[in-house]
Amino acid sequence: MKSGAQPFMASLIDYAGLFPPASLPLDSAIRNYAAYQVSEEAWMLGRFIIPASRLPELDAYVSLFIPERPLLCAVIGSKSKDKEEGLLTFRADLESMLSFCERHGPTVKVDVLEFPLPPLLPDQDLLETIGAETAKRGIQAFCEMTLPLNEDWERHILQTLDAMAEHNASHPSVLGFKLRTGGVTADAFPTPKQVSAALIGCRDRGIPMKFTAGLHHPIRMYREEVETQMHGFVNVFAAGMLAHTHPLTALETERILADEEPSHFSFDSAGLSWKELMITVSEIEKLRTTLLRSYGSCSFDEPREDLRALQIL
């Protein structure tokens, strides 16, 4: 392992085997996660991602884990159509999380909620409830914008981030933002320009980020299965980190996201470089801990195989 890669990859991949395109049965996905926890690359593994509605199904599998190696979960909240339904689904999801933890004690830990906001611009009352109720229980909440990926998407995402920044500035709880970076069809993938807008928007507002979907491979590349370019997780996290430390413009950040040449990205004992831009190990550690947290992937094998092929692992 190249030393700069270790802090970059540590606990980077939240395992989402239940979700497309893998769409595994729970029995297979949770047994995979338990096996990954004792694999050589366990240090790269983050949380097991599961919908709040399916938490009771995990009861039968808690015996696969021990307090010294607990089942770490990030919970996906339920969708809603408006503020009122959003408040109801949030409270129901939170109760499911708390009940699951009470049933199993130190063998489980549920400390992340990924909550899909209603398909409207965020309401401060809803954000305040999410922030306050999760923070007092030691849960980090990440809010996902669910407005369509169309010509208004960039404007809507900045309005969403403005609302989240307003909340974070006036409350002790800090809400994070979850960005969807792909899907199972080409139209689900935001462009590098759109991803750059989200990265810069969160940077300028001090909002923590996590990512989901489409990040199976380290470096951006064309993939036949979706008939488009898939974002690379090294591109995304490197672009975010370099944008914070230099600081970069949206266009400069976009160029890193769009780069499909693996040799432009290099890890060594000093840290990470993209072309002439460099970020140190200590800066990587700080940003990963505070602002650029993790990404959800339905595969833990594909990222590792690609990293080995690139001689990073």
Short mmCIF file of C-alpha atoms in Angstrom, two decimals:
data_model
loop_
_atom_site.label_atom_id
_atom_site.label_comp_id
_atom_site.label_asym_id
_atom_site.label_seq_id
_atom_site.Cartn_x
_atom_site.Cartn_y
_atom_site.Cartn_z
CA MET A 1 0.00 0.00 0.00
CA LYS A 2 1.33 3.40 -1.00
CA SER A 3 1.19 5.48 2.17
CA GLY A 4 -0.76 8.39 0.71
CA ALA A 5 -3.48 5.98 -0.38
CA GLN A 6 -4.07 4.61 3.12
CA PRO A 7 -5.74 7.72 4.63
CA PHE A 8 -7.47 8.37 1.29
CA MET A 9 -9.10 4.90 1.24
CA ALA A 10 -9.63 4.32 4.98
CA SER A 11 -13.28 3.37 5.67
CA LEU A 12 -14.07 4.84 2.25
CA ILE A 13 -16.53 2.27 0.90
CA ASP A 14 -19.94 1.81 2.49
CA TYR A 15 -21.25 -1.54 1.29
CA ALA A 16 -24.61 -1.27 -0.50
CA GLY A 17 -25.02 -4.81 -1.80
CA LEU A 18 -28.80 -4.63 -1.34
CA PHE A 19 -29.07 -1.91 -3.97
CA PRO A 20 -28.89 -1.95 -7.81
CA PRO A 21 -27.19 -3.09 -9.87
CA ALA A 22 -26.18 -5.88 -7.45
CA SER A 23 -29.60 -6.07 -5.73
CA LEU A 24 -28.50 -9.01 -3.57
CA PRO A 25 -30.79 -10.79 -1.11
CA LEU A 26 -30.21 -9.65 2.46
CA ASP A 27 -28.75 -13.04 3.41
CA SER A 28 -26.03 -12.72 0.76
CA ALA A 29 -25.32 -9.03 1.34
CA ILE A 30 -24.96 -9.20 5.12
CA ARG A 31 -22.80 -12.33 4.96
CA ASN A 32 -20.59 -10.56 2.40
CA TYR A 33 -20.24 -7.63 4.79
CA ALA A 34 -19.28 -9.89 7.68
CA ALA A 35 -16.65 -11.56 5.47
CA TYR A 36 -15.31 -8.22 4.26
CA GLN A 37 -14.81 -7.15 7.89
CA VAL A 38 -12.13 -9.83 8.32
CA SER A 39 -10.58 -9.50 4.85
CA GLU A 40 -7.15 -8.07 4.11
CA GLU A 41 -8.74 -4.80 2.98
CA ALA A 42 -11.17 -4.50 5.90
CA TRP A 43 -9.62 -1.10 6.68
CA MET A 44 -11.24 0.24 3.48
CA LEU A 45 -14.71 -0.91 4.54
CA GLY A 46 -17.20 1.51 6.03
CA ARG A 47 -20.81 0.83 6.97
CA PHE A 48 -23.48 -1.59 5.79
CA ILE A 49 -26.20 0.39 4.02
CA ILE A 50 -29.80 -0.67 4.63
CA PRO A 51 -33.22 0.98 4.34
CA ALA A 52 -34.81 1.87 7.67
CA SER A 53 -37.81 -0.29 6.79
CA ARG A 54 -35.60 -3.39 6.59
CA LEU A 55 -33.74 -3.03 9.90
CA PRO A 56 -35.89 -5.69 11.64
CA GLU A 57 -34.74 -8.22 9.03
CA LEU A 58 -31.19 -7.81 10.33
CA ASP A 59 -32.13 -9.23 13.75
CA ALA A 60 -31.51 -12.76 12.49
CA TYR A 61 -27.94 -11.90 11.42
CA VAL A 62 -26.58 -9.96 14.39
CA SER A 63 -24.96 -13.19 15.62
CA LEU A 64 -22.46 -12.82 12.75
CA PHE A 65 -20.93 -9.87 14.65
CA ILE A 66 -19.35 -9.22 18.04
CA PRO A 67 -18.91 -6.02 20.10
CA GLU A 68 -15.23 -5.91 19.11
CA ARG A 69 -16.28 -6.12 15.44
CA PRO A 70 -19.80 -4.69 15.43
CA LEU A 71 -22.32 -4.38 12.64
CA LEU A 72 -21.91 -0.75 11.53
CA CYS A 73 -24.94 0.58 9.69
CA ALA A 74 -25.84 3.60 7.62
CA VAL A 75 -29.61 3.76 7.27
CA ILE A 76 -31.48 5.01 4.20
CA GLY A 77 -34.55 7.01 5.16
CA SER A 78 -37.95 6.69 3.55
CA LYS A 79 -39.07 8.92 0.70
CA SER A 80 -41.82 11.50 1.11
CA LYS A 81 -43.73 13.92 -1.09
CA ASP A 82 -43.89 16.99 1.19
CA LYS A 83 -42.78 18.46 4.51
CA GLU A 84 -45.57 16.89 6.58
CA GLU A 85 -44.96 13.40 5.21
CA GLY A 86 -41.21 13.99 5.53
CA LEU A 87 -41.56 14.69 9.26
CA LEU A 88 -43.65 11.54 9.74
CA THR A 89 -41.27 9.29 7.81
CA PHE A 90 -38.23 10.78 9.54
CA ARG A 91 -39.66 10.10 13.00
CA ALA A 92 -40.65 6.55 12.02
CA ASP A 93 -37.19 5.87 10.56
CA LEU A 94 -35.46 7.27 13.64
CA GLU A 95 -37.59 5.10 15.91
CA SER A 96 -36.64 2.02 13.85
CA MET A 97 -32.96 2.89 14.24
CA LEU A 98 -33.21 3.43 17.99
CA SER A 99 -35.24 0.27 18.53
CA PHE A 100 -32.73 -1.81 16.55
CA CYS A 101 -29.85 -0.47 18.65
CA GLU A 102 -31.73 -1.09 21.91
CA ARG A 103 -32.38 -4.72 20.92
CA HIS A 104 -28.73 -5.50 20.21
CA GLY A 105 -26.58 -3.23 22.35
CA PRO A 106 -22.86 -2.95 21.55
CA THR A 107 -23.01 -5.60 18.81
CA VAL A 108 -24.52 -3.00 16.47
CA LYS A 109 -23.85 0.66 15.80
CA VAL A 110 -26.15 2.83 13.70
CA ASP A 111 -24.69 6.31 13.47
CA VAL A 112 -25.51 7.58 9.96
CA LEU A 113 -28.90 8.46 8.47
CA GLU A 114 -29.12 9.23 4.76
CA PHE A 115 -32.42 11.04 4.43
CA PRO A 116 -34.04 11.78 1.03
CA LEU A 117 -35.61 15.21 1.22
CA PRO A 118 -39.07 15.70 -0.31
CA PRO A 119 -38.89 16.76 -4.00
CA LEU A 120 -39.16 20.42 -3.00
CA LEU A 121 -36.71 23.07 -1.84
CA PRO A 122 -35.83 22.31 1.80
CA ASP A 123 -38.04 23.55 4.62
CA GLN A 124 -36.16 24.92 7.66
CA ASP A 125 -38.54 23.25 10.11
CA LEU A 126 -37.84 19.86 8.53
CA LEU A 127 -34.08 20.47 8.52
CA GLU A 128 -34.18 21.63 12.15
CA THR A 129 -36.05 18.49 13.22
CA ILE A 130 -33.67 16.19 11.36
CA GLY A 131 -30.62 17.98 12.73
CA ALA A 132 -31.76 18.22 16.34
CA GLU A 133 -33.14 14.70 16.70
CA THR A 134 -30.16 12.98 15.10
CA ALA A 135 -27.47 15.09 16.77
CA LYS A 136 -28.65 14.40 20.32
CA ARG A 137 -28.38 10.68 19.59
CA GLY A 138 -24.93 10.84 18.03
CA ILE A 139 -26.20 10.22 14.49
CA GLN A 140 -24.78 12.09 11.48
CA ALA A 141 -27.52 12.99 9.02
CA PHE A 142 -26.88 13.44 5.30
CA CYS A 143 -29.69 14.97 3.28
CA GLU A 144 -30.20 14.00 -0.36
CA MET A 145 -31.89 16.30 -2.87
CA THR A 146 -34.49 14.36 -4.89
CA LEU A 147 -35.35 16.97 -7.51
CA PRO A 148 -34.86 15.73 -11.10
CA LEU A 149 -31.51 15.77 -12.88
CA ASN A 150 -32.50 18.34 -15.53
CA GLU A 151 -31.55 21.84 -16.67
CA ASP A 152 -32.69 23.28 -13.31
CA TRP A 153 -30.68 20.78 -11.24
CA GLU A 154 -27.67 23.02 -10.60
CA ARG A 155 -29.84 25.94 -9.48
CA HIS A 156 -31.88 23.65 -7.24
CA ILE A 157 -28.82 22.07 -5.68
CA LEU A 158 -27.35 25.46 -4.78
CA GLN A 159 -30.68 26.53 -3.26
CA THR A 160 -30.72 23.29 -1.27
CA LEU A 161 -27.17 23.87 -0.06
CA ASP A 162 -28.05 27.46 0.88
CA ALA A 163 -30.91 26.18 3.03
CA MET A 164 -28.64 23.59 4.67
CA ALA A 165 -25.94 26.21 5.29
CA GLU A 166 -28.54 28.49 6.89
CA HIS A 167 -29.50 25.65 9.22
CA ASN A 168 -25.89 24.74 10.04
CA ALA A 169 -25.01 28.36 10.83
CA SER A 170 -27.76 28.71 13.42
CA HIS A 171 -27.82 25.26 15.04
CA PRO A 172 -25.22 23.12 16.85
CA SER A 173 -26.09 20.15 14.63
CA VAL A 174 -24.34 20.01 11.24
CA LEU A 175 -26.26 18.41 8.40
CA GLY A 176 -24.30 16.79 5.59
CA PHE A 177 -25.20 16.50 1.92
CA LYS A 178 -25.48 13.24 -0.01
CA LEU A 179 -24.77 13.44 -3.75
CA ARG A 180 -26.00 10.78 -6.15
CA THR A 181 -23.27 10.27 -8.76
CA GLY A 182 -24.90 7.68 -11.02
CA GLY A 183 -27.35 4.85 -11.39
CA VAL A 184 -28.18 1.98 -13.71
CA THR A 185 -28.93 4.12 -16.79
CA ALA A 186 -26.93 6.85 -18.55
CA ASP A 187 -29.42 9.59 -17.66
CA ALA A 188 -28.83 8.99 -13.94
CA PHE A 189 -25.24 10.27 -14.13
CA PRO A 190 -24.61 13.96 -13.44
CA THR A 191 -21.98 15.57 -15.64
CA PRO A 192 -18.54 16.54 -14.30
CA LYS A 193 -19.79 20.14 -14.38
CA GLN A 194 -22.74 19.24 -12.17
CA VAL A 195 -20.63 17.23 -9.72
CA SER A 196 -18.17 20.11 -9.60
CA ALA A 197 -21.01 22.50 -8.75
CA ALA A 198 -21.98 20.28 -5.81
CA LEU A 199 -18.39 19.90 -4.58
CA ILE A 200 -17.68 23.64 -4.77
CA GLY A 201 -21.10 24.45 -3.32
CA CYS A 202 -20.44 22.25 -0.27
CA ARG A 203 -16.86 23.51 0.05
CA ASP A 204 -17.92 27.15 0.08
CA ARG A 205 -20.59 26.43 2.73
CA GLY A 206 -18.57 24.01 4.88
CA ILE A 207 -21.06 21.18 4.37
CA PRO A 208 -19.85 17.56 4.82
CA MET A 209 -20.49 15.25 1.88
CA LYS A 210 -20.97 11.62 1.10
CA PHE A 211 -21.71 10.03 -2.26
CA THR A 212 -23.65 7.15 -3.70
CA ALA A 213 -24.18 5.21 -6.94
CA GLY A 214 -21.97 4.79 -9.97
CA LEU A 215 -18.60 4.89 -8.20
CA HIS A 216 -17.49 1.28 -8.75
CA HIS A 217 -14.16 2.20 -10.34
CA PRO A 218 -11.27 4.43 -9.20
CA ILE A 219 -10.85 6.44 -12.42
CA ARG A 220 -13.54 7.83 -14.70
CA MET A 221 -14.16 5.56 -17.69
CA TYR A 222 -16.70 4.59 -20.32
CA ARG A 223 -18.74 1.53 -19.30
CA GLU A 224 -20.81 -0.53 -21.70
CA GLU A 225 -23.33 -1.58 -19.04
CA VAL A 226 -24.58 2.00 -18.68
CA GLU A 227 -23.49 3.30 -22.12
CA THR A 228 -21.82 6.36 -20.64
CA GLN A 229 -18.81 7.50 -18.62
CA MET A 230 -18.94 6.49 -14.96
CA HIS A 231 -17.36 8.80 -12.40
CA GLY A 232 -14.27 7.49 -10.63
CA PHE A 233 -14.15 7.54 -6.85
CA VAL A 234 -10.51 8.66 -6.92
CA ASN A 235 -11.52 11.50 -9.26
CA VAL A 236 -14.38 12.58 -7.00
CA PHE A 237 -12.51 12.53 -3.70
CA ALA A 238 -9.30 13.95 -5.19
CA ALA A 239 -11.27 16.77 -6.83
CA GLY A 240 -13.04 17.53 -3.56
CA MET A 241 -9.84 17.52 -1.53
CA LEU A 242 -7.83 19.58 -3.98
CA ALA A 243 -10.68 22.06 -4.30
CA HIS A 244 -10.50 22.57 -0.53
CA THR A 245 -6.75 22.93 -0.20
CA HIS A 246 -5.73 25.09 -3.16
CA PRO A 247 -8.62 26.35 -3.58
CA LEU A 248 -9.79 25.52 -7.09
CA THR A 249 -12.42 27.08 -9.29
CA ALA A 250 -15.42 25.08 -10.47
CA LEU A 251 -13.81 24.67 -13.90
CA GLU A 252 -10.52 23.41 -12.45
CA THR A 253 -12.43 20.96 -10.26
CA GLU A 254 -14.43 19.81 -13.29
CA ARG A 255 -11.19 18.98 -15.14
CA ILE A 256 -10.12 16.60 -12.36
CA LEU A 257 -13.53 14.93 -12.35
CA ALA A 258 -13.43 14.47 -16.13
CA ASP A 259 -9.87 13.09 -16.29
CA GLU A 260 -9.76 9.50 -17.59
CA GLU A 261 -5.96 9.09 -17.47
CA PRO A 262 -4.91 7.02 -14.41
CA SER A 263 -1.28 8.19 -14.60
CA HIS A 264 -2.38 11.75 -13.76
CA PHE A 265 -3.26 10.53 -10.24
CA SER A 266 -0.43 9.34 -8.02
CA PHE A 267 -0.04 8.34 -4.38
CA ASP A 268 3.27 8.41 -2.52
CA SER A 269 4.60 8.91 1.00
CA ALA A 270 3.86 12.64 0.84
CA GLY A 271 0.20 12.28 -0.16
CA LEU A 272 -1.78 12.48 -3.40
CA SER A 273 -1.00 14.36 -6.60
CA TRP A 274 -3.06 15.16 -9.66
CA LYS A 275 -0.70 16.48 -12.31
CA GLU A 276 1.11 19.40 -10.59
CA LEU A 277 -1.40 19.77 -7.74
CA MET A 278 -0.67 17.98 -4.46
CA ILE A 279 -2.37 17.33 -1.13
CA THR A 280 -0.51 16.05 1.92
CA VAL A 281 -1.28 13.01 4.07
CA SER A 282 -2.32 15.20 7.01
CA GLU A 283 -4.67 17.23 4.78
CA ILE A 284 -6.19 14.02 3.41
CA GLU A 285 -6.76 12.70 6.94
CA LYS A 286 -8.42 15.92 8.06
CA LEU A 287 -10.74 16.21 5.05
CA ARG A 288 -11.77 12.55 5.13
CA THR A 289 -12.64 12.85 8.81
CA THR A 290 -14.58 16.08 8.54
CA LEU A 291 -15.92 16.92 5.08
CA LEU A 292 -15.45 14.18 2.45
CA ARG A 293 -16.70 11.14 4.29
CA SER A 294 -17.46 8.02 2.22
CA TYR A 295 -19.37 6.60 -0.72
CA GLY A 296 -21.89 3.82 -1.12
CA SER A 297 -21.11 0.99 -3.54
CA CYS A 298 -23.03 -2.21 -4.24
CA SER A 299 -19.62 -3.88 -4.80
CA PHE A 300 -16.64 -4.05 -2.49
CA ASP A 301 -14.76 -6.33 -4.88
CA GLU A 302 -14.70 -4.17 -8.03
CA PRO A 303 -12.99 -1.18 -6.36
CA ARG A 304 -10.34 -3.43 -4.80
CA GLU A 305 -9.67 -5.26 -8.05
CA ASP A 306 -9.25 -1.99 -9.95
CA LEU A 307 -6.96 -0.55 -7.27
CA ARG A 308 -4.76 -3.63 -7.54
CA ALA A 309 -4.70 -3.33 -11.33
CA LEU A 310 -3.53 0.29 -10.93
CA GLN A 311 -0.90 -0.89 -8.41
CA ILE A 312 -2.35 1.31 -5.68
CA LEU A 313 -3.19 -1.76 -3.60
#
